[in-house]
XYZ file of C-alpha atoms in Angstrom:
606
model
C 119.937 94.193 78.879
C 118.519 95.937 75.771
C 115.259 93.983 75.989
C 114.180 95.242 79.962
C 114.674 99.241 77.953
C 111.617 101.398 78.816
C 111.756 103.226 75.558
C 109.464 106.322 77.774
C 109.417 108.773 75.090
C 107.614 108.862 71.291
C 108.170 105.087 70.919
C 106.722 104.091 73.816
C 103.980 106.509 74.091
C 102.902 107.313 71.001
C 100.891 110.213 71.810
C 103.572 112.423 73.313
C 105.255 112.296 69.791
C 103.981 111.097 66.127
C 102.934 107.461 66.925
C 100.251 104.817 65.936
C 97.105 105.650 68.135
C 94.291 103.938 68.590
C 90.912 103.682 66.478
C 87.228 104.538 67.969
C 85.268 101.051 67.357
C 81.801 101.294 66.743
C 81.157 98.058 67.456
C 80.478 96.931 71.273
C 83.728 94.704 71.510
C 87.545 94.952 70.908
C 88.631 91.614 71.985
C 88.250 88.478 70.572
C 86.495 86.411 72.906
C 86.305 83.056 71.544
C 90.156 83.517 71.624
C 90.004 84.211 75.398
C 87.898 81.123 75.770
C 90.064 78.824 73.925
C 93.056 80.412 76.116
C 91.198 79.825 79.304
C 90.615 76.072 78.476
C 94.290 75.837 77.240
C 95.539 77.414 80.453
C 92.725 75.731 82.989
C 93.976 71.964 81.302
C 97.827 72.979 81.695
C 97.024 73.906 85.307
C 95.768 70.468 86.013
C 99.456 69.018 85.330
C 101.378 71.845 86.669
C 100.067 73.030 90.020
C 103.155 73.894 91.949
C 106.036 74.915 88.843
C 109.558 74.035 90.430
C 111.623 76.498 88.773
C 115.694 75.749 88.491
C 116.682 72.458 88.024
C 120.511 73.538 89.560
C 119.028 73.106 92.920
C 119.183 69.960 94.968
C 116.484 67.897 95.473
C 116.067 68.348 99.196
C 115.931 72.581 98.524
C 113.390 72.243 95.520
C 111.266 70.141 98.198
C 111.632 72.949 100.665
C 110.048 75.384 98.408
C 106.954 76.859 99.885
C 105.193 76.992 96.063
C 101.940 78.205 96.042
C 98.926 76.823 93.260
C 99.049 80.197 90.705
C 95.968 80.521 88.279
C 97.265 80.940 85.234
C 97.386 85.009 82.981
C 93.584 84.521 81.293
C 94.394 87.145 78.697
C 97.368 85.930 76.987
C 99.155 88.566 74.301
C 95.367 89.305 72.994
C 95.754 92.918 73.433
C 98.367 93.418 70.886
C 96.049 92.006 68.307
C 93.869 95.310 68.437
C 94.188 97.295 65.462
C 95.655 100.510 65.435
C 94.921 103.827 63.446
C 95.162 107.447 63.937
C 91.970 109.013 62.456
C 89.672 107.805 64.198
C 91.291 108.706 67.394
C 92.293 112.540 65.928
C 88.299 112.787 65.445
C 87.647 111.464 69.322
C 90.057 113.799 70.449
C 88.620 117.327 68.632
C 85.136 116.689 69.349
C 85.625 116.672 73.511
C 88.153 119.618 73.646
C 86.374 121.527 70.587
C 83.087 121.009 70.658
C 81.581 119.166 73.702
C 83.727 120.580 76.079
C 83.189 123.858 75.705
C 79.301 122.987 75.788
C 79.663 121.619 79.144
C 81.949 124.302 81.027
C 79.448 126.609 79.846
C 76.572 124.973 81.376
C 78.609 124.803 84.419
C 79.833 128.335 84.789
C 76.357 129.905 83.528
C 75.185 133.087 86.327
C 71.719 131.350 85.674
C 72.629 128.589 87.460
C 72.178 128.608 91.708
C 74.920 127.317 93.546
C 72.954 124.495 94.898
C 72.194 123.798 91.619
C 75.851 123.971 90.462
C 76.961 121.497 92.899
C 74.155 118.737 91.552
C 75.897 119.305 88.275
C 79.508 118.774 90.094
C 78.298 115.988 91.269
C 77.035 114.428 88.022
C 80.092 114.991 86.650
C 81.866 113.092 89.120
C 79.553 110.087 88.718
C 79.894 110.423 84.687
C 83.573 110.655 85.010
C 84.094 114.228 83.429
C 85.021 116.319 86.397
C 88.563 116.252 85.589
C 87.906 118.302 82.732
C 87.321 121.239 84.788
C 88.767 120.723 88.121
C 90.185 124.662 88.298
C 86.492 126.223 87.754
C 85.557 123.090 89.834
C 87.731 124.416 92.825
C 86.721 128.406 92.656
C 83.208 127.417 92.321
C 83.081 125.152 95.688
C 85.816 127.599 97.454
C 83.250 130.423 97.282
C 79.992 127.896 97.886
C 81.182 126.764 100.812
C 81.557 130.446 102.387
C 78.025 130.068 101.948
C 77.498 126.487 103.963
C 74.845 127.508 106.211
C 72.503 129.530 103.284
C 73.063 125.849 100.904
C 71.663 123.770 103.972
C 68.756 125.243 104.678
C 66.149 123.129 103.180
C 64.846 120.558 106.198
C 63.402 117.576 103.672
C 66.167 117.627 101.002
C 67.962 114.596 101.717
C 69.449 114.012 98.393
C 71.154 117.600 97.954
C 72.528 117.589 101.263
C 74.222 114.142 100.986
C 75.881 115.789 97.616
C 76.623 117.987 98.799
C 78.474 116.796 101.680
C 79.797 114.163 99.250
C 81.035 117.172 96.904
C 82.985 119.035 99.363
C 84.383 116.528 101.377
C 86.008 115.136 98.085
C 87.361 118.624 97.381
C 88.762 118.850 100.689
C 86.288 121.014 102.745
C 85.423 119.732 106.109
C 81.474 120.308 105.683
C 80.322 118.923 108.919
C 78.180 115.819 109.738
C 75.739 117.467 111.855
C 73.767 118.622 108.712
C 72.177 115.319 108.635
C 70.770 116.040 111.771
C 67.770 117.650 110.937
C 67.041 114.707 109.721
C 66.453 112.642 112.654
C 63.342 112.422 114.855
C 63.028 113.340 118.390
C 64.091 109.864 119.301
C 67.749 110.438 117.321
C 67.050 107.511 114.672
C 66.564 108.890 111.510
C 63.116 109.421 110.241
C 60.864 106.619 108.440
C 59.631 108.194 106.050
C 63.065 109.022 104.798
C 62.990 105.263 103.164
C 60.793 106.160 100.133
C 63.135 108.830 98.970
C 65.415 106.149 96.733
C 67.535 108.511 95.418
C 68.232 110.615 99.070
C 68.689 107.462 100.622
C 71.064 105.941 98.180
C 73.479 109.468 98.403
C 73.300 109.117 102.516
C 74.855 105.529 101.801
C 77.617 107.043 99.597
C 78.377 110.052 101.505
C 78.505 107.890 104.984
C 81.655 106.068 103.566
C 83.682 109.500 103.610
C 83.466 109.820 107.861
C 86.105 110.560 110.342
C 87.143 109.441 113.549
C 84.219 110.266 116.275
C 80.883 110.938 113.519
C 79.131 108.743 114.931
C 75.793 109.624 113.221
C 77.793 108.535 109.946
C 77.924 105.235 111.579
C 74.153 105.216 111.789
C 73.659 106.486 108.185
C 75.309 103.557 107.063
C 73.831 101.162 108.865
C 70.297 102.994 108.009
C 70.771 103.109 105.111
C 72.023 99.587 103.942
C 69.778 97.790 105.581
C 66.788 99.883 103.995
C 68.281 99.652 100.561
C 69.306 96.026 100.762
C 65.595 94.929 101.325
C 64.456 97.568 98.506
C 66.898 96.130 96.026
C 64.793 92.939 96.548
C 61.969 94.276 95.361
C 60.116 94.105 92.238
C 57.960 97.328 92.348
C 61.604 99.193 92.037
C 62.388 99.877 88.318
C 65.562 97.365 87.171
C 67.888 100.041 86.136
C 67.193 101.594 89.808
C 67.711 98.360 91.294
C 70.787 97.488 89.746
C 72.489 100.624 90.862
C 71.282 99.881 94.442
C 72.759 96.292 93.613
C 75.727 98.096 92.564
C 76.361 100.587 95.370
C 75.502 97.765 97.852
C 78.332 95.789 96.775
C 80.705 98.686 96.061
C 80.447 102.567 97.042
C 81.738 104.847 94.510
C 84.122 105.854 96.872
C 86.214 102.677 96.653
C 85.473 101.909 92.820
C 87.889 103.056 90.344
C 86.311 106.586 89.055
C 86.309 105.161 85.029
C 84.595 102.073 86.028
C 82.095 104.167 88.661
C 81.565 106.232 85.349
C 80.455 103.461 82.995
C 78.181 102.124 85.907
C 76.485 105.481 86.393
C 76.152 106.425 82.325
C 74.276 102.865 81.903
C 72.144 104.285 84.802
C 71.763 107.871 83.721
C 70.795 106.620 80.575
C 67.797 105.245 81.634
C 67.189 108.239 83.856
C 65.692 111.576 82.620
C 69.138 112.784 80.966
C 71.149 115.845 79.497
C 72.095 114.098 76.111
C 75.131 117.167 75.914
C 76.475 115.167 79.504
C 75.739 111.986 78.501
C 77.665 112.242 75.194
C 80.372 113.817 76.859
C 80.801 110.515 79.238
C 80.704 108.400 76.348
C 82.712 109.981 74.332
C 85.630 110.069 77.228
C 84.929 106.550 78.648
C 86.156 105.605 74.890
C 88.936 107.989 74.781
C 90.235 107.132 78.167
C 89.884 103.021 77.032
C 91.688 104.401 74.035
C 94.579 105.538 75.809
C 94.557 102.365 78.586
C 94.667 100.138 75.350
C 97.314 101.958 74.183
C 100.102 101.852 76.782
C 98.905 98.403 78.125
C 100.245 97.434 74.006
C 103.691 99.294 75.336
C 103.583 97.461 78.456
C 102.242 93.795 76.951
C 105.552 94.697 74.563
C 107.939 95.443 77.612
C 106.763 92.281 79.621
C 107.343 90.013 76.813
C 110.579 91.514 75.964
C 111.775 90.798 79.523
C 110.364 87.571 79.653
C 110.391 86.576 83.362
C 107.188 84.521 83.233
C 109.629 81.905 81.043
C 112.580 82.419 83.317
C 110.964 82.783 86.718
C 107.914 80.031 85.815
C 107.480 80.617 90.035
C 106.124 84.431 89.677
C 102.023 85.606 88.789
C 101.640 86.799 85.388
C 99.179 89.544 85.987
C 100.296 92.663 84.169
C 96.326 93.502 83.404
C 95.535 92.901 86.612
C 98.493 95.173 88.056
C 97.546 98.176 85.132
C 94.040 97.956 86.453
C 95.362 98.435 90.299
C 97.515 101.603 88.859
C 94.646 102.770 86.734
C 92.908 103.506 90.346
C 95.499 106.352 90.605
C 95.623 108.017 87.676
C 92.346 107.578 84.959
C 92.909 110.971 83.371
C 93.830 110.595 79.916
C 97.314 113.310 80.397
C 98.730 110.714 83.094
C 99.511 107.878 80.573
C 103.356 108.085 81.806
C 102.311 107.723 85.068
C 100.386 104.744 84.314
C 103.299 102.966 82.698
C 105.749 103.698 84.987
C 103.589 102.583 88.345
C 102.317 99.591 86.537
C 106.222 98.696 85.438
C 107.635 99.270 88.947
C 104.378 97.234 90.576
C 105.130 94.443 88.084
C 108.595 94.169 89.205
C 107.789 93.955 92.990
C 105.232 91.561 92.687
C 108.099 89.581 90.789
C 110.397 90.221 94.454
C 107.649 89.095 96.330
C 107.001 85.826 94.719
C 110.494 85.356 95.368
C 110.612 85.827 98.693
C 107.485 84.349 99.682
C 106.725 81.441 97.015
C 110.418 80.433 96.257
C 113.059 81.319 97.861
C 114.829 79.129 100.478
C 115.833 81.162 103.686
C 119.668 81.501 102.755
C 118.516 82.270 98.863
C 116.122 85.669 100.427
C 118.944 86.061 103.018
C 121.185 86.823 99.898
C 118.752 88.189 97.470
C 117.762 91.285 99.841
C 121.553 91.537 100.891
C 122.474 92.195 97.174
C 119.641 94.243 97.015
C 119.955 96.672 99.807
C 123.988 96.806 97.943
C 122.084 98.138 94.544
C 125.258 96.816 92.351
C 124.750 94.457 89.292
C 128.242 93.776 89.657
C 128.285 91.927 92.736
C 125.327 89.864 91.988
C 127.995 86.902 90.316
C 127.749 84.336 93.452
C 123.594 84.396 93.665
C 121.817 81.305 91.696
C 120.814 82.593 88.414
C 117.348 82.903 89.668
C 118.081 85.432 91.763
C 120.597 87.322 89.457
C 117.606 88.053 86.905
C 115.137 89.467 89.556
C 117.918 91.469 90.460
C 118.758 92.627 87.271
C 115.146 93.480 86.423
C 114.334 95.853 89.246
C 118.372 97.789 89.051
C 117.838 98.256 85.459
C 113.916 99.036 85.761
C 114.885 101.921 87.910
C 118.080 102.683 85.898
C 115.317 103.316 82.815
C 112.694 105.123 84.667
C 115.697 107.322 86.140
C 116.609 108.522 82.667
C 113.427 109.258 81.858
C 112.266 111.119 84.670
C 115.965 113.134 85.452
C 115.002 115.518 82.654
C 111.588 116.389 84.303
C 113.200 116.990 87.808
C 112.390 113.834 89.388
C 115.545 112.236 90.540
C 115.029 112.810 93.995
C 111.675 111.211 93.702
C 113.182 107.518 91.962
C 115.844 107.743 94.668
C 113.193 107.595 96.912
C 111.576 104.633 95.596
C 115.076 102.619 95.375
C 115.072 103.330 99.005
C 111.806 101.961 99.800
C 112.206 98.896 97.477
C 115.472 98.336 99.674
C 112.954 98.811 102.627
C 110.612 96.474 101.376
C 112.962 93.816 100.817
C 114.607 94.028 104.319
C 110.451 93.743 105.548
C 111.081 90.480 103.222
C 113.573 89.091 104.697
C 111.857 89.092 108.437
C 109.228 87.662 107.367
C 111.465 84.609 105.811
C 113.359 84.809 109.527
C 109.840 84.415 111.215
C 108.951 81.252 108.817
C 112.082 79.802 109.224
C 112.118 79.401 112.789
C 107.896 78.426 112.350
C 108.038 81.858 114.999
C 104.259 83.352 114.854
C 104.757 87.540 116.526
C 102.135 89.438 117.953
C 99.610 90.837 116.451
C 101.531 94.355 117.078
C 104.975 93.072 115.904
C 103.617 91.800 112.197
C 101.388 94.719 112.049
C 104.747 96.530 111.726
C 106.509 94.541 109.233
C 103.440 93.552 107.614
C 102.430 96.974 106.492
C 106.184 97.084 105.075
C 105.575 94.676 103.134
C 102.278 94.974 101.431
C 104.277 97.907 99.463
C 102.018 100.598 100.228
C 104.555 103.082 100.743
C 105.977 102.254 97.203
C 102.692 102.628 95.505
C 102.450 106.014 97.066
C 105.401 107.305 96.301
C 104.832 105.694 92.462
C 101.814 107.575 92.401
C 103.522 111.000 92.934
C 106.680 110.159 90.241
C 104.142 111.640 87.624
C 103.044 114.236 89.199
C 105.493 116.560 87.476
C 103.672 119.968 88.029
C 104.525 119.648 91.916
C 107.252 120.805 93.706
C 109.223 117.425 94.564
C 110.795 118.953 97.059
C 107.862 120.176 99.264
C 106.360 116.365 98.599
C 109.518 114.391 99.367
C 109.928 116.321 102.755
C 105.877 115.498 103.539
C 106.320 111.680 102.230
C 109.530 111.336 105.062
C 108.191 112.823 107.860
C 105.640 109.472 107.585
C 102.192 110.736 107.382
C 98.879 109.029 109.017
C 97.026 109.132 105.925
C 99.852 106.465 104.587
C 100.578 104.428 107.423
C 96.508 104.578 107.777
C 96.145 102.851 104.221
C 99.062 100.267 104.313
C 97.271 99.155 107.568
C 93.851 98.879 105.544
C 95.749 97.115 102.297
C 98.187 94.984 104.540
C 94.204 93.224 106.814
C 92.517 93.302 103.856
C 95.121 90.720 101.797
C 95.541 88.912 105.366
C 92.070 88.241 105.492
C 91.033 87.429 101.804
C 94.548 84.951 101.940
C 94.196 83.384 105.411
C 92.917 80.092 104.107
C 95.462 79.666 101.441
C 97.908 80.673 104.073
C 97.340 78.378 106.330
C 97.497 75.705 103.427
C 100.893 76.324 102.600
C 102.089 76.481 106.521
C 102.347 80.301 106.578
C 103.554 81.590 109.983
C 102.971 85.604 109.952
C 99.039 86.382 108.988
C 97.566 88.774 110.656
C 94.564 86.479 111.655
C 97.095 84.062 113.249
C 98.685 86.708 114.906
C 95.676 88.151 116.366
C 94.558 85.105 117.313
C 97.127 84.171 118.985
C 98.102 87.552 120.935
C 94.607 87.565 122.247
C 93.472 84.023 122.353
C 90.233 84.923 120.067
C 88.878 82.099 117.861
C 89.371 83.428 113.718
C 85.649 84.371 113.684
C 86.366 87.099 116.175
C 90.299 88.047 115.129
C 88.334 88.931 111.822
C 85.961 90.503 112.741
C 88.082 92.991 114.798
C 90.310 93.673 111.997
C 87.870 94.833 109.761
C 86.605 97.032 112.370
C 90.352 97.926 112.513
C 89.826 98.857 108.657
C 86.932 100.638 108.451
C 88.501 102.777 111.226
C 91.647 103.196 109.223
C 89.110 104.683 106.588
C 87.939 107.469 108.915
C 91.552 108.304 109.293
C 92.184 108.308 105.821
C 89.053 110.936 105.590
C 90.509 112.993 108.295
C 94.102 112.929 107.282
C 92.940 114.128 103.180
C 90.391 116.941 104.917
C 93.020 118.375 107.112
C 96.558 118.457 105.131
C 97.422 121.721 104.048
C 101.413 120.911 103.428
C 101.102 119.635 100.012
C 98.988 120.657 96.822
C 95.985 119.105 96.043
C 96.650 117.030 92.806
C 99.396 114.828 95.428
C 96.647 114.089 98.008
C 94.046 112.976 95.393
C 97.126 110.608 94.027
C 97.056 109.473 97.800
C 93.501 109.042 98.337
C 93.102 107.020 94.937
C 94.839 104.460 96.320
C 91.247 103.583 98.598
C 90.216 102.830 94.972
C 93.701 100.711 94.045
C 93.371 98.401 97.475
C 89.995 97.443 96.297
C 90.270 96.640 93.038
C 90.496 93.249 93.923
C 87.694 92.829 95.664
C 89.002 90.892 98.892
C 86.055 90.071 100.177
C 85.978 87.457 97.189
C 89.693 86.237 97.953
C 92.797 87.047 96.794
C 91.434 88.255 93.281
C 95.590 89.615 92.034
C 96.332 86.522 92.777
C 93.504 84.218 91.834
C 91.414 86.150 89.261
C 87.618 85.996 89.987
C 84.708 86.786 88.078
C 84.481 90.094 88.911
C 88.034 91.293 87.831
C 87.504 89.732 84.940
C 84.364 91.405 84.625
C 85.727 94.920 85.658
C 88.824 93.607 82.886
C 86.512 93.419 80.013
C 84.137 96.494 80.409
C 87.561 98.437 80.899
C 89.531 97.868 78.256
C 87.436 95.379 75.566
C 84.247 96.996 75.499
C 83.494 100.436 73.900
C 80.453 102.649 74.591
C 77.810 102.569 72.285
C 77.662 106.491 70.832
């Protein structure tokens, strides 16, 4: 099927050959947004008269009744994005002041002799919050590899709370094990830490961000946390704290930088360090890539818009979420660098298509229609698809030739193995499928411990992951297809967090449609807790699948660095959508569409 083509190469990606790019705007807004409001009524009044969308009239009446059809809100941004305009000069111009002039400027300010180490990591760690670091990540590495030689001379100072939280921030995200117990020094003899520590905004506000990157067993991490919120949460509420200082308390309170996707982290911290006594040389450098990287997001999500459009499942599968810019924005979690545009378009492509399987499974199909759905998938042969309903035959279709395209475009940079590895776990995936359809047939509700197992099959976490390392093309795929079989904690750690997390923002609407296999009902019902206290246990289950996470990235030594960050981005990808608001893939809130807007509609101000 000509229109499902990737078209990978110059065509689709523009900047790998001589393509239309993308102009710098001036102007604070790329998106016309009384066109998004007059979509957004359009869509709200449709909704009214087409809640639950039956989708093949070839089915009897008593299967079309037996569909478990969920309410979908309907795509709020429409084909808008194809409607920016396009040029090349003004993105040539972009491009040659970072790497030619700014640039420079900046790696020289961090590699100057005049500079102490202490005071080099502060400037690491601005970086990081101005979303720059990836611009130097080699000198990045020797510079931290040789500070931390020098741990116990950089930790010294007894009343610096602020440089020791970076710098336990710093190295733990460059994979150095610093230790917890250098925030001990800053307790008092009766092991709570000290009062007075509350007036320091700024050392207070780093403790918070560096106690979401524990392990297993800190428990004075715990405490930091606990400290610390609390203490910020009532000085957020007050007006003697200047408002650019209490919106980034208001900020880190709802969402540590640890979990936020690094581009959107970086336009929250330039509006802040804005206000702040600034470097205008680093400031102008985060502007200046903020709009380069939107430059290049706008860019491929034109290819993509294109693609979905051409492939047009939303008109022949009416049943499935339209929510390609919400599933670019989950992808964009693992890769912001501009160089990783591929990347992007192939994880948001392949995401796209298994959302597509899983609204199959779970809001359409009957039993016998999954049964023979995953059964011609786990055969991986568009010629025996014939005898399925036509339904069926197009998802089909869709994800054998998806995989066919992304195959020829990756077998000539060595990746085969790697797509043969994600046919397998889309196979995997579907099988996970297809018990869960068993369990809701028979209205069977497991154990907590038997769903946990399927469960975290089928929130796909194992195919993002492996998505996420496709693109990583200067790694050996061998060395990471032997790590990614032999199962490692850090992933099973993750799906676990991803798989509670969507249990617990979708109970409700579970429960509404006669869903069998949550993990709240499961919970509840293997150890006869009311919901109150099944959730609360799960998300103590989560924030101990964190510290995992932590310890897993700190200790790996098998595979290079670049694949682990790919791994550990996806703490950023699992909350995108904010679950403690609800489902927000599903049901787009307010602050998705928020996140939306600044991303991709809404240019820095130079």
């Amino acid at each position: 099927m000509e229109a499902a083509r990737m078209s990978f190469g110059a065509k689709t990606l523009p900047h790998l050959g001589n393509g239309t790019r993308l102009p710098l705007k001036t102007k604070l807004s790329r998106f016309s947004f009384h066109l998004l409001h007059k979509h957004i009524t359009l869509s709200r009044i449709s909704l009214k008269h087409k809640l639950c969308v039956k989708a093949t009239s070839e089915s009897s009446g008593d299967v079309e009744s037996s569909r478990p059809l969920p309410h979908v809100a309907p795509n709020l941004w429409g084909e808008h994005i194809l409607s920016i305009p396009t040029e090349n000069s003004e993105f040539d111009s972009l491009e040659t002041e970072i790497e030619s002039i700014i640039k420079p400027k900046v790696r020289n300010i961090l590699m100057s002799s005049h500079n102490t180490d202490k005071e080099r990591i502060r400037l690491i760690h601005l970086l990081i919050c101005l979303g720059t670091s990836h611009y130097f990540e080699k000198e990045i590495e020797e510079i931290l590899d040789q500070a931390f030689q020098k741990l116990d001379m950089l930790i010294t100072d007894k009343d610096d709370l602020e440089t020791t939280a970076i710098m336990f921030e710093v190295f733990r995200l460059y994979g150095h094990k610093i230790s917890c117990d250098v925030f001990d020094k800053f307790k008092g003899v009766d092991a709570k830490f000290k009062e007075h520590l509350v007036r320091d905004v700024k050392g207070m506000l780093q403790l918070y961000e560096a106690a979401h990157l524990a392990t297993p067993s800190e428990n004075i991490m715990d405490e930091a946390l606990s400290f610390t919120r609390y203490h910020l949460e009532v000085l957020a509420g007050q007006e003697v704290t200047a408002p650019h200082i209490s919106r980034h308390v208001l900020n880190a309170l709802y969402k540590p930088r640890f979990h936020k996707i690094e581009i959107a982290a970086a336009r929250e911290y330039i509006s802040f360090y804005e206000k702040e006594g600034h470097d205008e040389t680093l400031l102008k450098f985060a502007k200046l890539n903020f709009n380069f990287c939107q430059l290049h997001y706008i860019r491929e999500l034109k290819s993509l818009t294109k693609w979905w459009k051409d492939i047009d499942l939303v008109k022949k599968l009416p049943y499935t979420r339209d929510r390609l810019l919400e599933t670019f924005v989950g992808c964009l979690a693992l890769y912001v660098e501009p160089k990783y545009s591929l990347g992007r378009i192939i994880t948001t492509k392949l995401s796209q298509i298994l959302v597509v399987l899983d609204d199959t499974c779970d809001a359409y199909g009957t039993f016998s229609e999954v049964r023979s759905l995953i059964d011609s998938l786990q055969r991986w042969d568009l010629g025996a698809i014939d005898e399925l309903p036509i339904s069926l035959r197009i998802v089909i279709q869709n994800i054998i030739e998806t995989m066919e395209d992304i195959e020829r475009e990756m077998k000539p940079r060595g990746r085969s193995s790697t797509v043969q590895y994600i046919i397998e776990e889309i196979k995997r995936v579907g099988r996970a499928f297809l018990e869960i359809s068993k369990w809701a047939r028979a209205g069977h509700v497991p154990t907590f411990d038997d769903y946990i197992k399927v469960g975290t099959v089928t929130a796909g976490f194992r195919c993002s992951v492996v998505y996420s390392i496709l693109a990583m093309e200067n790694c050996d795929e061998n060395q990471t297809n032997e790590w990614f079989k032999s199962v490692p904690k850090i992933i099973l750690a993750l799906a676990i967090i991803l798989r509670l997390e969507n249990d617990i923002a979708g109970f409700e609407e579970d429960m509404r449609r006669g869903e069998v296999a949550n993990g709240v009902k499961c919970y509840i019902k293997q150890h006869g807790v009311t919901k109150e206290v099944a959730i609360s246990e799960m998300k103590m289950m989560i924030r101990n699948n964190y510290k995992i996470v932590m310890e897993e990235f700190l200790m790996i030594k098998s595979v290079p660095r670049p694949i682990l960050v790919r791994v550990l981005n996806n703490v950023r990808m699992i909350n995108v959508y904010d679950y403690e608001e609800g489902d927000g893939f599903t049901n787009p809130h307010e602050k998705l569409k928020d996140l939306i807007t600044s991303l991709f509609f809404k240019p820095l101000p130079l």
